[in-house]
Coordinates of C-alpha atoms and ligand atoms in Angstrom, one line a residue:
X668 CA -23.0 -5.9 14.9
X669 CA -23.3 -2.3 13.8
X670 CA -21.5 -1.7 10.4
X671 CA -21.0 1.9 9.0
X672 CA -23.1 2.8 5.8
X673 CA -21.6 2.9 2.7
X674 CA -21.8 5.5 0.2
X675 CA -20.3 7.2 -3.0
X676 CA -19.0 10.8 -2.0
X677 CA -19.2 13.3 -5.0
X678 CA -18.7 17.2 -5.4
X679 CA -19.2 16.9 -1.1
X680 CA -22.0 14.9 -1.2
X681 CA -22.6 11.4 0.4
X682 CA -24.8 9.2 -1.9
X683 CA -26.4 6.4 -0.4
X684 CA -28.0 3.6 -2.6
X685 CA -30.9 5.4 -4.5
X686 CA -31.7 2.6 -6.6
X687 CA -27.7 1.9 -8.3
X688 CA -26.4 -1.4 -8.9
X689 CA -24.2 -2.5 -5.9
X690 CA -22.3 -5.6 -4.4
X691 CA -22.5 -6.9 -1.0
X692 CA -19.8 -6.7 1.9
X693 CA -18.7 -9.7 3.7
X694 CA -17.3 -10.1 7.1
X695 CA -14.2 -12.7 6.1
X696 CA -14.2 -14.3 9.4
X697 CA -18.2 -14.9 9.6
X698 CA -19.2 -15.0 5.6
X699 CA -21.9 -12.7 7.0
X700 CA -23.1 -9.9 4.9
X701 CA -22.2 -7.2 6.6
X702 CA -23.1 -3.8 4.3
X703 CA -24.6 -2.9 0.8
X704 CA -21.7 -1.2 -1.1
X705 CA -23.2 1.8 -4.0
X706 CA -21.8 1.2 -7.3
X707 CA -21.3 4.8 -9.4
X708 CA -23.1 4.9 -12.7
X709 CA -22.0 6.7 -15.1
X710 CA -23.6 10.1 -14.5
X711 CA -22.0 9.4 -11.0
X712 CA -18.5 9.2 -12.6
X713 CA -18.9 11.9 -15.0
X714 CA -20.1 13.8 -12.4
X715 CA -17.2 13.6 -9.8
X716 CA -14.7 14.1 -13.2
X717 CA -16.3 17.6 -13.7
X718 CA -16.6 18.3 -9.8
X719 CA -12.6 17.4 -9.6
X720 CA -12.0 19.7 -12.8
X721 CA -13.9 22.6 -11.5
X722 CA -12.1 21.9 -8.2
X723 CA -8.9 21.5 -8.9
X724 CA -9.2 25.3 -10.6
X725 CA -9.7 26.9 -7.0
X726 CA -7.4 24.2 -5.0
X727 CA -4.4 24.3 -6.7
X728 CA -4.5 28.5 -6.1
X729 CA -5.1 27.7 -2.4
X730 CA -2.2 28.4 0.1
X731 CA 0.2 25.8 1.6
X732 CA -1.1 26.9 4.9
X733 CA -4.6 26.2 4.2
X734 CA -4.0 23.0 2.3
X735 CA -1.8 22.3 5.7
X736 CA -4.7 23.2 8.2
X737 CA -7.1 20.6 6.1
X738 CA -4.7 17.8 6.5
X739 CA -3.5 18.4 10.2
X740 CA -7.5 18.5 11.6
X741 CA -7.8 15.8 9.2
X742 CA -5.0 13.6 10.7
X743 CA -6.5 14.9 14.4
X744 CA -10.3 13.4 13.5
X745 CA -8.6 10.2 12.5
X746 CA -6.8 9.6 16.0
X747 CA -10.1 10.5 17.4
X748 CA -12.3 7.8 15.1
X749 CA -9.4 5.2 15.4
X750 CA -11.4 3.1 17.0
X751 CA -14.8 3.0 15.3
X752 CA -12.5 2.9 11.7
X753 CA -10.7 0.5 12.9
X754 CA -13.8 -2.2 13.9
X755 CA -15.3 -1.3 10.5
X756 CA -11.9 -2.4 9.3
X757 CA -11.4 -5.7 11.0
X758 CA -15.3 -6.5 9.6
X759 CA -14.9 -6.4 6.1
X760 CA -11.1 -6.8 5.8
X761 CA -10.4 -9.3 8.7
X762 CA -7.1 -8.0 10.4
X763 CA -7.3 -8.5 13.9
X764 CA -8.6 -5.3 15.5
X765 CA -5.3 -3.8 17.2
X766 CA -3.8 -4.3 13.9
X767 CA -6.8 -2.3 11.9
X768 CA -7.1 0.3 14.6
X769 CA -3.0 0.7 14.3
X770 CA -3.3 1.3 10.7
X771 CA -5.6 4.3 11.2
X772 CA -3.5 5.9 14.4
X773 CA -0.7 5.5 12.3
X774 CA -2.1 7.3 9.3
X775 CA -2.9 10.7 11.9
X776 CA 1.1 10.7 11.1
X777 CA 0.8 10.7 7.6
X778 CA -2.0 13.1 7.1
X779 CA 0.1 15.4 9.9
X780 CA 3.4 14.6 7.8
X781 CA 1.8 15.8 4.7
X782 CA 0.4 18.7 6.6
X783 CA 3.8 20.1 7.3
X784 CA 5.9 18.8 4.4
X785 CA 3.0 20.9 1.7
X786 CA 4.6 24.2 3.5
X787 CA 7.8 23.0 2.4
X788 CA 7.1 22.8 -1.7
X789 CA 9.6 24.7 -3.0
X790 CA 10.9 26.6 -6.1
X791 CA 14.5 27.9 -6.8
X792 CA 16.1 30.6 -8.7
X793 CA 18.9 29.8 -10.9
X794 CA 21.7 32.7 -11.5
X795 CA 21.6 33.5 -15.0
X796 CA 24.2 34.2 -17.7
X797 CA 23.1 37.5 -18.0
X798 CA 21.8 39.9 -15.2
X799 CA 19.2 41.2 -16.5
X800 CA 17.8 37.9 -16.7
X801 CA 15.8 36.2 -13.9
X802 CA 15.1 32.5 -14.3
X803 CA 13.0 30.6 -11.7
X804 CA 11.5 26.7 -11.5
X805 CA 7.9 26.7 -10.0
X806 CA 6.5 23.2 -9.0
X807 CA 3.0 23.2 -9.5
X808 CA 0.0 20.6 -8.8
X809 CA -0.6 18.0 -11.9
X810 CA -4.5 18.4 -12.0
X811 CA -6.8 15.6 -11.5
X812 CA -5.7 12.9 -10.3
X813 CA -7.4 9.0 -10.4
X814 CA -6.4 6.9 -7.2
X815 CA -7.1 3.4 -6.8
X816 CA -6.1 1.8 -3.5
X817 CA -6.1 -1.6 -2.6
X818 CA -8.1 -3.6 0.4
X819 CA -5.1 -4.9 2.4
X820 CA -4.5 -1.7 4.1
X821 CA -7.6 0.0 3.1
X822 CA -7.3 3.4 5.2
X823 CA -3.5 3.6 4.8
X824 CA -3.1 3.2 1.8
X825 CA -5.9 6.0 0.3
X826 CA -4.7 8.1 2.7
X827 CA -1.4 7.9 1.5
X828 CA -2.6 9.0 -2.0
X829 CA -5.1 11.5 -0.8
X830 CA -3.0 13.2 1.9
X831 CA -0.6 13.8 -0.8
X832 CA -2.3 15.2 -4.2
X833 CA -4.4 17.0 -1.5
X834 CA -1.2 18.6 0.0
X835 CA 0.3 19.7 -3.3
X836 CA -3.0 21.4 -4.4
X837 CA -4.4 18.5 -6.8
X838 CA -7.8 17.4 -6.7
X839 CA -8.8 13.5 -6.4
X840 CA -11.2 10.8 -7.8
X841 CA -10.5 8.1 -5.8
X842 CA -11.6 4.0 -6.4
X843 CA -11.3 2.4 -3.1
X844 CA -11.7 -1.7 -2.5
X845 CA -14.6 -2.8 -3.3
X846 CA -13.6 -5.5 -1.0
X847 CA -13.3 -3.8 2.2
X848 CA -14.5 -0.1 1.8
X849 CA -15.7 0.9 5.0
X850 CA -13.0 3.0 5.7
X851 CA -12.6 5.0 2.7
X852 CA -16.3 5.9 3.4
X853 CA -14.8 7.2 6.6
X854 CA -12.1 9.1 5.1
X855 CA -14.3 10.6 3.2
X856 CA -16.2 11.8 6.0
X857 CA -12.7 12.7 7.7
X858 CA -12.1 15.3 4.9
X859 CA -15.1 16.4 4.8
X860 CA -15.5 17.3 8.3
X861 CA -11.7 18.9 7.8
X862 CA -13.6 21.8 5.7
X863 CA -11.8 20.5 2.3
X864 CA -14.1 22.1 -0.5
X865 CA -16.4 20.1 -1.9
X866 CA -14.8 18.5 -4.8
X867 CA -11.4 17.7 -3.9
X868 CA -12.1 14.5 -3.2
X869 CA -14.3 12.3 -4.8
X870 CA -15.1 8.3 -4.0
X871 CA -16.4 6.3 -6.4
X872 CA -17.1 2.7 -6.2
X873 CA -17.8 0.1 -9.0
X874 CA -16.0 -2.5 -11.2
X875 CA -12.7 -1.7 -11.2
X876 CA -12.0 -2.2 -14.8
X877 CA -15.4 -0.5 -15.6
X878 CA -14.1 2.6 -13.6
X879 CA -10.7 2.6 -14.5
X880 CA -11.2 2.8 -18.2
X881 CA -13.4 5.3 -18.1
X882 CA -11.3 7.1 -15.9
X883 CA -8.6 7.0 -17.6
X884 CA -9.7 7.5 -20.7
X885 CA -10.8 10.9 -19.5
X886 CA -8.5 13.8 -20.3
X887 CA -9.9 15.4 -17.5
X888 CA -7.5 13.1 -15.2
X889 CA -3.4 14.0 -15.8
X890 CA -2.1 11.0 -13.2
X891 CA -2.9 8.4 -11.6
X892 CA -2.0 6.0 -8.9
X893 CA -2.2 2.5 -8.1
X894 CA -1.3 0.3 -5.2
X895 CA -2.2 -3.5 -6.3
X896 CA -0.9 -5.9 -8.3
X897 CA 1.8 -6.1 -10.6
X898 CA -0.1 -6.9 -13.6
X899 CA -3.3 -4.6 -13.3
X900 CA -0.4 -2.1 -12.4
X901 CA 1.4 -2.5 -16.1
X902 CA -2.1 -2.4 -17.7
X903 CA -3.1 0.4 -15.9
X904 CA 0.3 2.6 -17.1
X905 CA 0.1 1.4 -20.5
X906 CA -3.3 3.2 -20.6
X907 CA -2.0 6.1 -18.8
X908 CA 1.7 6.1 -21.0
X909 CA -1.1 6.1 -24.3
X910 CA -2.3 9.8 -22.9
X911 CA 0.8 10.6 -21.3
X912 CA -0.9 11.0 -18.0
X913 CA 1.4 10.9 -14.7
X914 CA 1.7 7.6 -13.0
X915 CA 3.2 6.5 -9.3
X916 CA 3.0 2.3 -9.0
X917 CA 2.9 0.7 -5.7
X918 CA 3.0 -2.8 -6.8
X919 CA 3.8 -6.4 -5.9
X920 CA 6.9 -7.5 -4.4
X921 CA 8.6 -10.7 -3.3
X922 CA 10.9 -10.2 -0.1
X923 CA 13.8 -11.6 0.3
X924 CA 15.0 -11.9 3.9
X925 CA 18.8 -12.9 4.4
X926 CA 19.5 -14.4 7.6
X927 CA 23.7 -14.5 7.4
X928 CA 25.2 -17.1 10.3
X929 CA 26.4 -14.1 12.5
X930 CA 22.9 -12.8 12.9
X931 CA 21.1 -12.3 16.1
X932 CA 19.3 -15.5 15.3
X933 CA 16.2 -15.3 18.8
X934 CA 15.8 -11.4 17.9
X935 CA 15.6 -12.6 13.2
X936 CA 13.4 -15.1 14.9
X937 CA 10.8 -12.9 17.0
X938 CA 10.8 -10.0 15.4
X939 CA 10.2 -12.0 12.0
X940 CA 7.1 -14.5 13.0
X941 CA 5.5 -10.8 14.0
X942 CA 6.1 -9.2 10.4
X943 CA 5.7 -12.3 8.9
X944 CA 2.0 -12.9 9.8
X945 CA 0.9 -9.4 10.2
X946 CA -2.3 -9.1 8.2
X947 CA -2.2 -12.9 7.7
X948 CA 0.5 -12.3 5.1
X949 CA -1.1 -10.0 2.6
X950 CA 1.2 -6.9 2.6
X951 CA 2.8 -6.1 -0.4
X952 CA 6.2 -6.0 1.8
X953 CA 5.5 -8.8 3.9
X954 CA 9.2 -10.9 3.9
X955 CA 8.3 -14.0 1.6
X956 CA 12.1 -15.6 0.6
X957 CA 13.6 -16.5 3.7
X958 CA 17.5 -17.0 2.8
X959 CA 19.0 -18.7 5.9
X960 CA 22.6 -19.3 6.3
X961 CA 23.5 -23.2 6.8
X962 CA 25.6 -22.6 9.9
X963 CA 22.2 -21.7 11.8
X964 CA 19.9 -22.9 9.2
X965 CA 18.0 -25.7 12.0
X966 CA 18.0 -23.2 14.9
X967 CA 16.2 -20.8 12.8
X968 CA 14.2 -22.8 11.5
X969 CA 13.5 -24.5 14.8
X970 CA 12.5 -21.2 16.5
X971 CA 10.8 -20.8 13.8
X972 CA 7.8 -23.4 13.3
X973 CA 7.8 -22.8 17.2
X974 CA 6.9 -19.4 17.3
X975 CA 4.5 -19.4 14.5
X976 CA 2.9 -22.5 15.8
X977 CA 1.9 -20.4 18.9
X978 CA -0.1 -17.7 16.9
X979 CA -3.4 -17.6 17.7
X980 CA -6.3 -17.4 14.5
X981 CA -9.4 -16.5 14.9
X982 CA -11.9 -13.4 14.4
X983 CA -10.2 -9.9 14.5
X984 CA -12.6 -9.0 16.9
X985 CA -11.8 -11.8 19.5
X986 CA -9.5 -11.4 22.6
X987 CA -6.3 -12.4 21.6
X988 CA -6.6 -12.8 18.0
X989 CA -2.6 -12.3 16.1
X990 CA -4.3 -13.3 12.4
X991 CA -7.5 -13.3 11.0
X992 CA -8.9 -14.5 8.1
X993 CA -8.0 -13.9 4.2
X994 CA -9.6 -11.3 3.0
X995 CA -11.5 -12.7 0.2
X996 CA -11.9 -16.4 -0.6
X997 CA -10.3 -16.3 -3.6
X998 CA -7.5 -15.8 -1.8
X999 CA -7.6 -18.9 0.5
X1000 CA -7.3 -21.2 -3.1
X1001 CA -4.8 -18.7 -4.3
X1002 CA -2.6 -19.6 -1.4
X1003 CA -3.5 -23.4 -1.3
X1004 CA -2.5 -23.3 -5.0
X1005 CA 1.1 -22.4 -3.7
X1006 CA 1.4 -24.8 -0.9
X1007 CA 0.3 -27.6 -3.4
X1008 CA 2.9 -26.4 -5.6
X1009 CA 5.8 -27.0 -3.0
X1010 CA 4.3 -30.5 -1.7
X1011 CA 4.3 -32.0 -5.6
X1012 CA 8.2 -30.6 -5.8
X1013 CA 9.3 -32.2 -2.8
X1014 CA 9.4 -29.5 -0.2
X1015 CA 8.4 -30.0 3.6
X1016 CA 5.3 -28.3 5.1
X1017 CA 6.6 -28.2 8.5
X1018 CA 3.9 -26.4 9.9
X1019 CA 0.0 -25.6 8.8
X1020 CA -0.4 -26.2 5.1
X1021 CA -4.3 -26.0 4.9
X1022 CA -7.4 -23.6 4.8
X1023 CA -8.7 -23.7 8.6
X1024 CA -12.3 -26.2 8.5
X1025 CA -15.4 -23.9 9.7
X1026 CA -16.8 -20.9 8.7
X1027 CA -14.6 -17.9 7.0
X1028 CA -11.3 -17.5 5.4
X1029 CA -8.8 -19.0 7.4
X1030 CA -5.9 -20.4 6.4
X1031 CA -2.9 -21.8 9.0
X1032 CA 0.0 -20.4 9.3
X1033 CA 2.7 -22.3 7.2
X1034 CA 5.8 -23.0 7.3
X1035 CA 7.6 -24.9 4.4
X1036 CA 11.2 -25.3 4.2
X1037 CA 13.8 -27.3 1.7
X1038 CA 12.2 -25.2 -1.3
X1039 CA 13.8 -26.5 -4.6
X1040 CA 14.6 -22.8 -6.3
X1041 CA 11.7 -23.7 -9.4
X1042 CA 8.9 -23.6 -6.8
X1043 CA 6.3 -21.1 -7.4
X1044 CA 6.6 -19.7 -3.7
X1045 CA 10.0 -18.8 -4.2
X1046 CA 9.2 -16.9 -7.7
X1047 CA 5.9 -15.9 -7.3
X1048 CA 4.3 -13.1 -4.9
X1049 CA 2.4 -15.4 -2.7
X1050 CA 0.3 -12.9 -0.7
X1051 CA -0.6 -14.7 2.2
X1052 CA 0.7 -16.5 5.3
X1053 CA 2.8 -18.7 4.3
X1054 CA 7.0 -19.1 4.8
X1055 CA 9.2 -20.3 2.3
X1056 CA 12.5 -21.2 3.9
X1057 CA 15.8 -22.0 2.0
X1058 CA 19.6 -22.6 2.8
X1059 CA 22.3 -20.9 1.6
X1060 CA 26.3 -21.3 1.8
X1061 CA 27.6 -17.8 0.7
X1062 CA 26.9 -13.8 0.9
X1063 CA 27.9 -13.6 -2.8
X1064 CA 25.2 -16.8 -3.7
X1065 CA 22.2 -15.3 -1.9
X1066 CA 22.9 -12.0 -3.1
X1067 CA 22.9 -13.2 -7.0
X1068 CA 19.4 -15.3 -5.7
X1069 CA 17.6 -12.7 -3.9
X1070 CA 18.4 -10.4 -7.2
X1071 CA 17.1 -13.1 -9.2
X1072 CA 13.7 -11.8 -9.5
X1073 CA 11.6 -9.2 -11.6
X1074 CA 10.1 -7.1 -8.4
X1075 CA 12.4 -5.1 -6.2
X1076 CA 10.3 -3.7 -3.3
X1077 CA 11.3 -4.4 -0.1
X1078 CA 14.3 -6.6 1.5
X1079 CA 15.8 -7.5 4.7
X1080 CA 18.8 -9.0 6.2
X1081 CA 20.0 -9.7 9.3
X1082 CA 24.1 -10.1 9.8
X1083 CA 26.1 -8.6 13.0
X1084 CA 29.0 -7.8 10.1
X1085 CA 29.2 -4.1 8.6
X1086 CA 30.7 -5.4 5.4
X1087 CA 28.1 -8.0 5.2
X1088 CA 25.4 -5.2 6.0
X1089 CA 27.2 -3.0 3.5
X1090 CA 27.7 -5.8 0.4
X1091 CA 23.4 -5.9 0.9
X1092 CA 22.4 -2.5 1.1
X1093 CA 24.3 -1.7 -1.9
X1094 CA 24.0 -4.9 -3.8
X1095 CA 19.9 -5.7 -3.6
X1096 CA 17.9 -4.5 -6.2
X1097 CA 15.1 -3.0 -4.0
X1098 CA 13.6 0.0 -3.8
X1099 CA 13.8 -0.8 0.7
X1100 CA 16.4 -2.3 2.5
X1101 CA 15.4 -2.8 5.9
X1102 CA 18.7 -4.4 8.0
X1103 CA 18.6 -6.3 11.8
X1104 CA 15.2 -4.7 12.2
X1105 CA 12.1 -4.1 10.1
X1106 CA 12.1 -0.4 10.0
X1107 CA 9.6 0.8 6.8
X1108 CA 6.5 2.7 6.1
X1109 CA 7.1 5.7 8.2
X1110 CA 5.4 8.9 7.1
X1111 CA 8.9 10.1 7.1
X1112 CA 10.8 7.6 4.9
X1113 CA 10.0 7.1 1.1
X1114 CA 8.2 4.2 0.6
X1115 CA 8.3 2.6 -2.9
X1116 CA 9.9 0.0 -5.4
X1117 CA 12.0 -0.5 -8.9
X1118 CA 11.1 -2.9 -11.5
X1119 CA 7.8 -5.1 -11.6
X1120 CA 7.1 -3.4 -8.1
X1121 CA 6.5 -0.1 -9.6
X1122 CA 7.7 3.4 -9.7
X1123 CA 7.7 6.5 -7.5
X1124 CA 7.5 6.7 -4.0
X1125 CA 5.2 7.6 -1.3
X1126 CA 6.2 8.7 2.1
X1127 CA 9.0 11.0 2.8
X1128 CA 10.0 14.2 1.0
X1129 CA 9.7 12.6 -2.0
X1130 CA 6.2 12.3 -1.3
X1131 CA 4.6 15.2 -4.0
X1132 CA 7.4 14.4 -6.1
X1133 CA 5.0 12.7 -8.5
X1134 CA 1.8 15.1 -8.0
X1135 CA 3.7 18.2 -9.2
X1136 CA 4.9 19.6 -12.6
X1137 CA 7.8 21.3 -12.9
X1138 CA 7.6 24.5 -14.5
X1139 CA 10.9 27.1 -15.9
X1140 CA 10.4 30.5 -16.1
X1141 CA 12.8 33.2 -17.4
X1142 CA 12.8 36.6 -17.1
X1143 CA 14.3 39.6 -19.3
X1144 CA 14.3 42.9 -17.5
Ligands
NAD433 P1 -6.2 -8.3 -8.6 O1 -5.0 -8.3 -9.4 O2 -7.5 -8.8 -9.2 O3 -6.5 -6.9 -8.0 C1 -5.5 -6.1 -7.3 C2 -6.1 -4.8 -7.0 O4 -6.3 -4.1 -8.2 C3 -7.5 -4.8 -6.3 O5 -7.5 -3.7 -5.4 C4 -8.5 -4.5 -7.5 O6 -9.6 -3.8 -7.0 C5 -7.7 -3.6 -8.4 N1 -8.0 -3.8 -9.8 C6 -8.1 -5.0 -10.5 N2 -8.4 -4.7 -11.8 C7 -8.4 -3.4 -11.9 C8 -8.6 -2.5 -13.0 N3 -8.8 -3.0 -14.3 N4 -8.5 -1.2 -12.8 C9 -8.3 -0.7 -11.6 N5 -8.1 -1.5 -10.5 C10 -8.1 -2.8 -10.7 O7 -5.9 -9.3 -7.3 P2 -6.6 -9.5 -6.0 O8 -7.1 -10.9 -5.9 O9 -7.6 -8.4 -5.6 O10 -5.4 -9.3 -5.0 C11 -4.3 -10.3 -5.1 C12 -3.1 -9.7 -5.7 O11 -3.1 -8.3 -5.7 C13 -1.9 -10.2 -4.8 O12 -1.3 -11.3 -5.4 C14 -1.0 -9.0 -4.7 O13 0.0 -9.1 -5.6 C15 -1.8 -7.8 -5.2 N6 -2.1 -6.8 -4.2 C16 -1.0 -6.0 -3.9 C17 -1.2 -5.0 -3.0 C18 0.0 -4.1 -2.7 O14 -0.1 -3.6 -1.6 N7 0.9 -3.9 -3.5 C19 -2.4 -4.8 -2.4 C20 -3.5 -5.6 -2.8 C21 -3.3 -6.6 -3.7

């Protein structure tokens, strides 16, 4: 089974081993070792700091149009690897392969979206009290910037800080997984082949906390940003707030999803067991809470333990597969631990329950319902597949429930009533409200959360919002 080589990428060089400390890559659904990941030493680090630096002085001086022509050819070579990306994906990550080769198709959008929106970076001129004055704003690129992206999307989710500091003219050091970093490797070569100069992007690999405190204590680096959890993600700004370096958080959330009794309970129901179970649960919007109006409460819930009993698990590269393995094993007791949790307070695992017996890091899909409200699954971010289903009576109750909790990324409801639709989108405290379909992460829409789940969004035109300075200048004549 051929497995790309992995590699550090610094000042436009790939560096394979050479004799540095490294970790091996393991194919979750085999526990086969798979690929030797590099770590960076710390020449390697200080190395790609100075390349950035040096970079960043003839980047951010480059024109929208050329930073635009990197990304678009960029976006085109990632339509045309899809498929090899994709395989390296479902190897060391695990999602089934139409899911990991529909993470990189989708991401040609992003790079193409941040293509055309770094034409659009605009200044204004404000009239001044006195003519002979001329005052301007100028938005201009941060510097270096320190990216560390997580392994449960790991193409989209670099890309999605690399398209942008790219776009607005900032250079990037960027940490991928350590857990899954094929395709960062493959970015990488993405960029490289786009004619970015050598660089602008750097990859480094290592421990994370080894690499992020050096990073960060660097005052080469002016921002940085994290997708991952909630608590590296506090860490990680309080170092940066110390320095007063830029930050954009993409952390943890805890969806709720509000099923009201006038919903469109078969299309909740489908469309729900899909989202659901995508990437076997680990997806930082994945819908966790599921708040399900008494009046249909047992039809929902009917459909659905049916519908997710019918999934099929197995390899990502097999026929058929709709959810691999966990990514890591940690993760499979992390998610036993919650399951456990629910059993000893009385709930009902109504379907799965269990890591899957065998080889690699399966774990059913579950189902648990009758949740008392002090369970960890329905306070904790439980990052995997399992469903926590609860009643309730009222639109005012569940909106004071799902509001109950520190993160606010995404939510979801599903009601046929305007003024129910209208009481949610302006009531949850979310940074996404997604309503009778599950409509988020377009390259177009602002993706991002308040609270515990972080700051700043990615996505949309708000996209180099938090890779840009904003400079006034005014002018006597
Ligand atoms: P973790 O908290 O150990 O790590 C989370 C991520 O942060 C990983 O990518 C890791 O490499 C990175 N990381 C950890 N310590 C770091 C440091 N000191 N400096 C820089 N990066 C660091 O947890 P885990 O077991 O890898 O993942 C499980 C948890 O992570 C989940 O419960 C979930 O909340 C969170 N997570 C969230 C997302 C997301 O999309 N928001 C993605 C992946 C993981």
């Amino acid at each position: 089974m051929s497995y790309p080589q992995l590699s550090l990428y610094i000042d436009g060089e790939f560096i394979h081993g050479g004799g540095r400390k490294g970790q091996d890559i393991l194919n979750p659904a085999t526990e086969q070792v798979v690929g030797k990941l590099p770590h960076a030493t710390r020449e390697d680090l200080d190395r790609a700091l100075t390349a950035a630096a040096r970079a960043f002085e003839s980047w951010k001086k480059s024109s929208p149009l050329e930073r635009s022509k990197v990304l678009r050819r960029a976006g085109e070579l990632m339509r045309e690897r899809a498929g090899e990306i994709g395989r390296g994906i479902t190897l060391d990550q695990g999602k089934p392969l139409a899911e990991s080769t529909g993470e990189v198709l989708s991401c040609g959008e992003h790079a193409e979206w941040h293509a055309e929106e770094c034409r659009r970076i605009y200044g204004r001129v404000i009239p001044a009290r006195n003519p002979a004055v001329r005052q301007t704003v100028l938005r201009e690129p941060v510097g270096v910037v320190a990216a560390f992206s997580p392994w449960n999307f790991p193409f989209s989710q670099a890309v999605r800080k690399v398209s942008a500091a790219i776009g607005a003219g900032c250079s990037v050091i960027l940490k991928g997984p350590e857990d899954a970093p094929s395709a960062v490797v493959a970015l990488a070569q993405i960029f490289h082949d786009a004619g970015l100069p050598k660089g602008v992007l750097n990859i480094v690999w290592g421990v994370p906390s080894e690499v992020s405190e050096l990073l960060l204590g660097s005052p080469i680096v002016r921002k940085i940003t994290f997708t991952g959890s909630t608590a590296v993600g506090k860490m990680l700004a309080a170092k940066a707030a110390s320095q007063m370096k830029r930050c954009t958080m993409e952390l943890g959330g805890h969806a709720p999803v509000i099923v009201c009794d006038d919903a469109d309970v078969d299309q909740a129901v489908k469309s729900l067991v899909a989202f659901k179970f995508r990437n076997a649960g680990q997806v930082c919007i994945s819908p966790t809470r599921f708040y399900v109006q008494e009046g249909i409460y047992d039809r929902f819930v009917a459909g659905f333990v049916a519908k997710t009993g019918a999934l099929k698990v197995g390899d990502g590269l097999a026929e058929g597969t709709q959810m691999g393995p966990l990514a890591q094993k940690r993760r499979v007791a992390a998610v036993a631990g919650f399951v456990d949790d629910a059993r000893e307070r009385g709930a009902s695992v109504l379907l799965g329950g269990a890591p899957v017996p065998g080889l690699g890091h399966f774990f059913a899909p579950t189902v648990i319902a009758d949740l008392p409200e002090t369970s960890r699954l329905l306070n904790e971010e439980p990052f995997g597949p399992v469903a926590g289903l609860v009643r309730f009576k009222t639109v005012d109750e569940v909106l004071a429930r799902a509001n109950s909790l520190p993160y606010g990324l995404a939510s979801y409801v599903y009601t046929q009533s305007n003024r129910n639709a209208h009481l949610f989108s302006t009531g949850l405290a979310a940074g996404m409200v997604s309503i009778n379909h599950l409509g988020l992460a377009l390259a177009e829409t602002p993706f991002g959360g308040i609270n515990d789940s972080g700051m700043g969004s990615e996505g949309g035109v708000e996209t180099f919002d938090g890779y840009l300075n904003t400079k006034f200048v005014t002018q006597f004549n």
